[in-house]
Tab-separated table of C-alpha atoms in Angstrom:
chain	number	residue	atom	x	y	z
A	1	MET	CA	57.743	86.458	106.361
A	2	SER	CA	59.471	88.188	109.270
A	3	LEU	CA	62.754	87.173	110.818
A	4	SER	CA	62.707	86.542	114.552
A	5	LEU	CA	65.927	86.923	116.569
A	6	SER	CA	66.316	86.520	120.267
A	7	SER	CA	67.988	89.354	122.100
A	8	SER	CA	70.776	87.095	123.336
A	9	SER	CA	71.753	86.048	119.817
A	10	CYS	CA	71.734	89.698	118.711
A	11	ARG	CA	73.991	90.672	121.604
A	12	LYS	CA	76.282	87.769	120.848
A	13	PHE	CA	76.408	88.731	117.157
A	14	THR	CA	77.146	92.397	117.795
A	15	GLN	CA	79.718	91.635	120.496
A	16	ARG	CA	81.862	89.228	118.557
A	17	GLY	CA	85.078	90.442	120.102
A	18	GLN	CA	88.264	91.467	118.420
A	19	ASP	CA	88.076	90.552	114.763
A	20	VAL	CA	90.538	91.401	112.045
A	21	SER	CA	89.881	90.571	108.418
A	22	VAL	CA	91.465	90.925	105.023
A	23	GLN	CA	88.892	92.441	102.688
A	24	ARG	CA	90.932	91.968	99.515
A	25	ILE	CA	94.322	92.234	97.878
A	26	GLY	CA	94.580	94.523	94.887
A	27	VAL	CA	97.064	93.655	92.154
A	28	PRO	CA	96.886	94.625	88.472
A	29	THR	CA	95.372	91.858	86.341
A	30	LEU	CA	97.884	92.397	83.533
A	31	LEU	CA	101.444	93.716	83.736
A	32	LYS	CA	104.381	94.202	81.446
A	33	GLU	CA	107.549	92.424	82.513
A	34	GLY	CA	109.612	94.555	84.940
A	35	THR	CA	106.826	97.046	85.783
A	36	ALA	CA	106.809	98.325	89.363
A	37	PHE	CA	103.467	98.253	91.218
A	38	ASP	CA	102.034	98.055	94.723
A	39	ALA	CA	100.182	95.027	96.056
A	40	LYS	CA	97.466	96.786	98.061
A	41	ILE	CA	96.080	94.943	101.047
A	42	PHE	CA	92.758	96.154	102.428
A	43	ALA	CA	92.090	95.023	106.011
A	44	THR	CA	89.703	95.899	108.817
A	45	ALA	CA	89.872	95.619	112.591
A	46	ASP	CA	87.249	96.008	115.304
A	47	GLN	CA	89.795	97.662	117.574
A	48	PRO	CA	93.433	98.742	117.397
A	49	GLU	CA	95.816	95.800	117.608
A	50	ASP	CA	99.078	94.331	116.414
A	51	ALA	CA	99.161	91.611	113.787
A	52	THR	CA	101.519	89.852	111.395
A	53	LEU	CA	101.074	90.283	107.649
A	54	ARG	CA	102.331	87.469	105.405
A	55	LEU	CA	102.546	87.713	101.624
A	56	PHE	CA	102.952	84.690	99.351
A	57	ILE	CA	103.545	84.580	95.604
A	58	ASN	CA	102.808	81.237	93.947
A	59	ASP	CA	102.740	79.546	97.373
A	60	GLN	CA	106.199	80.895	98.292
A	61	LEU	CA	106.471	83.178	101.326
A	62	ILE	CA	108.071	86.418	100.140
A	63	GLY	CA	107.666	88.429	103.307
A	64	GLU	CA	106.324	88.599	106.822
A	65	GLU	CA	106.007	91.849	108.691
A	66	PRO	CA	104.474	93.035	111.962
A	67	VAL	CA	101.783	95.667	111.380
A	68	ARG	CA	99.650	97.893	113.584
A	69	LEU	CA	95.954	97.796	112.740
A	70	GLU	CA	93.804	100.773	113.617
A	71	ALA	CA	90.107	100.349	114.374
A	72	GLY	CA	88.222	100.431	111.068
A	73	LYS	CA	89.737	100.250	107.609
A	74	ASN	CA	93.474	99.790	107.003
A	75	LEU	CA	95.499	99.865	103.804
A	76	PHE	CA	98.969	98.376	103.364
A	77	ALA	CA	100.975	98.776	100.167
A	78	VAL	CA	103.786	96.345	99.366
A	79	PRO	CA	106.055	97.433	96.473
A	80	GLN	CA	106.467	94.710	93.867
A	81	MET	CA	108.226	94.057	90.565
A	82	LEU	CA	107.876	90.803	88.638
A	83	THR	CA	110.645	90.184	86.134
A	84	GLU	CA	109.549	86.887	84.606
A	85	PRO	CA	106.533	86.472	82.311
A	86	GLY	CA	103.825	84.169	83.615
A	87	PHE	CA	100.765	83.782	85.815
A	88	TYR	CA	101.135	84.744	89.470
A	89	THR	CA	98.922	84.047	92.491
A	90	TYR	CA	99.153	86.479	95.400
A	91	ASP	CA	98.007	85.200	98.785
A	92	VAL	CA	97.913	87.507	101.806
A	93	GLN	CA	97.356	86.334	105.383
A	94	LEU	CA	96.802	88.411	108.497
A	95	ILE	CA	97.558	86.696	111.806
A	96	SER	CA	96.391	88.248	115.063
A	97	GLU	CA	96.353	86.914	118.640
A	98	GLY	CA	92.834	86.431	119.930
A	99	ASP	CA	91.159	86.949	116.549
A	100	SER	CA	87.596	85.697	116.857
A	101	VAL	CA	87.052	84.750	113.182
A	102	ALA	CA	90.182	83.275	111.575
A	103	GLN	CA	88.379	82.289	108.348
A	104	ASN	CA	88.323	85.879	107.041
A	105	ASN	CA	92.028	86.578	107.457
A	106	ARG	CA	93.084	85.689	103.941
A	107	ALA	CA	92.633	87.020	100.401
A	108	ILE	CA	93.915	85.928	97.010
A	109	GLY	CA	94.656	87.957	93.868
A	110	PHE	CA	95.957	87.073	90.430
A	111	THR	CA	98.128	88.795	87.855
A	112	THR	CA	99.639	87.897	84.510
A	113	VAL	CA	103.016	89.290	83.491
A	114	GLN	CA	103.640	89.644	79.785
A	115	GLY	CA	107.120	89.726	78.351
A	116	ASP	CA	108.046	90.056	74.707
A	117	PRO	CA	105.414	88.470	72.492
A	118	ARG	CA	105.809	84.680	72.235
A	119	LEU	CA	104.802	82.787	69.135
A	120	LEU	CA	104.612	79.020	68.843
A	121	LEU	CA	105.500	77.875	65.338
A	122	ILE	CA	104.472	74.307	64.556
A	123	SER	CA	106.187	73.279	61.354
A	124	GLU	CA	106.984	70.101	59.485
A	125	ASN	CA	109.951	71.773	57.757
A	126	MET	CA	111.862	74.337	59.836
A	127	ALA	CA	114.380	74.963	57.045
A	128	ALA	CA	111.595	76.105	54.727
A	129	ASP	CA	110.343	78.480	57.437
A	130	SER	CA	113.726	80.047	58.219
A	131	ASN	CA	112.869	83.362	56.495
A	132	LEU	CA	109.578	83.577	58.402
A	133	ILE	CA	111.371	82.866	61.691
A	134	ALA	CA	114.042	85.499	60.949
A	135	ALA	CA	111.408	88.129	60.090
A	136	LEU	CA	109.444	87.451	63.278
A	137	GLU	CA	112.544	87.525	65.471
A	138	SER	CA	113.693	90.818	63.887
A	139	SER	CA	110.374	92.277	65.125
A	140	GLN	CA	111.223	91.378	68.756
A	141	ILE	CA	108.921	88.346	68.741
A	142	GLN	CA	110.217	85.315	70.585
A	143	VAL	CA	109.673	82.323	68.282
A	144	ILE	CA	109.485	78.821	69.718
A	145	THR	CA	109.598	76.162	67.007
A	146	ARG	CA	108.332	72.623	67.347
A	147	PRO	CA	107.361	69.770	65.056
A	148	PRO	CA	103.696	68.649	65.087
A	149	THR	CA	104.578	65.970	67.652
A	150	GLY	CA	105.800	68.747	69.971
A	151	LEU	CA	102.423	70.486	70.282
A	152	PRO	CA	101.766	71.260	73.973
A	153	GLN	CA	99.321	68.827	75.561
A	154	THR	CA	97.508	71.189	77.939
A	155	LEU	CA	95.582	74.439	77.606
A	156	PRO	CA	97.743	76.334	80.134
A	157	GLU	CA	100.835	75.453	78.087
A	158	LEU	CA	99.185	76.763	74.915
A	159	GLN	CA	97.980	79.886	76.726
A	160	SER	CA	101.562	80.851	77.499
A	161	TYR	CA	101.873	81.866	73.822
A	162	ASP	CA	100.506	85.066	72.316
A	163	ALA	CA	100.056	83.383	68.936
A	164	ILE	CA	100.147	79.900	67.444
A	165	PHE	CA	101.263	79.511	63.840
A	166	LEU	CA	100.842	76.267	61.901
A	167	SER	CA	103.049	76.112	58.833
A	168	ASN	CA	102.657	73.369	56.224
A	169	VAL	CA	101.133	70.975	58.734
A	170	ALA	CA	98.406	68.528	57.730
A	171	ALA	CA	95.351	68.080	59.932
A	172	GLY	CA	96.159	64.372	60.045
A	173	ASP	CA	99.337	65.194	61.986
A	174	PHE	CA	97.165	66.005	65.015
A	175	SER	CA	94.841	63.835	67.083
A	176	MET	CA	91.233	64.915	67.617
A	177	ASP	CA	92.130	65.897	71.204
A	178	GLN	CA	94.985	68.098	69.959
A	179	MET	CA	92.686	69.738	67.396
A	180	ARG	CA	90.077	70.453	70.109
A	181	LEU	CA	92.826	71.858	72.320
A	182	LEU	CA	93.989	74.179	69.533
A	183	GLN	CA	90.395	75.208	68.844
A	184	SER	CA	89.814	76.057	72.490
A	185	ALA	CA	93.097	77.982	72.795
A	186	VAL	CA	92.243	80.115	69.770
A	187	ARG	CA	88.480	80.500	70.178
A	188	ASP	CA	88.053	80.739	73.950
A	189	PHE	CA	91.140	82.706	74.924
């Protein structure tokens, strides 16, 4: 089956005017706490023009800067350093006067920053586990202790730990939903 285009729609398509677009934002997927890196923003422009580049981290504007786009491909590097462990969403926006297609002026990237290893210890008897806790902490492992009733209720909360340790806890101390949550945190991630 052939595709039939009228010459007017082809002309209109090829002469779309001045368009700028953000192709992507490049950030490392996994970082160690305090590591310096560049957030690389890849953009294109049909013709040379001025624009404003905005960078957000976790929906917070961290910077806005005027930039000069050259016709073709453009690369902007923004030095970054994240000092807190966690999951970060980078959102870049490119604003240009007279841009003909505003929908392609944004890109999103994600990174996870790891700090010292974090271990969640669920225990019925913290006093009995004091030697275990001391040994783990002497190995630079951050130990967070909770009773069975303190088990996190969501998968993202459980995913913030590098390991989950259950010590002298009966299965009956957990609901079926909590057991499925633990299973998913261990098996799927």
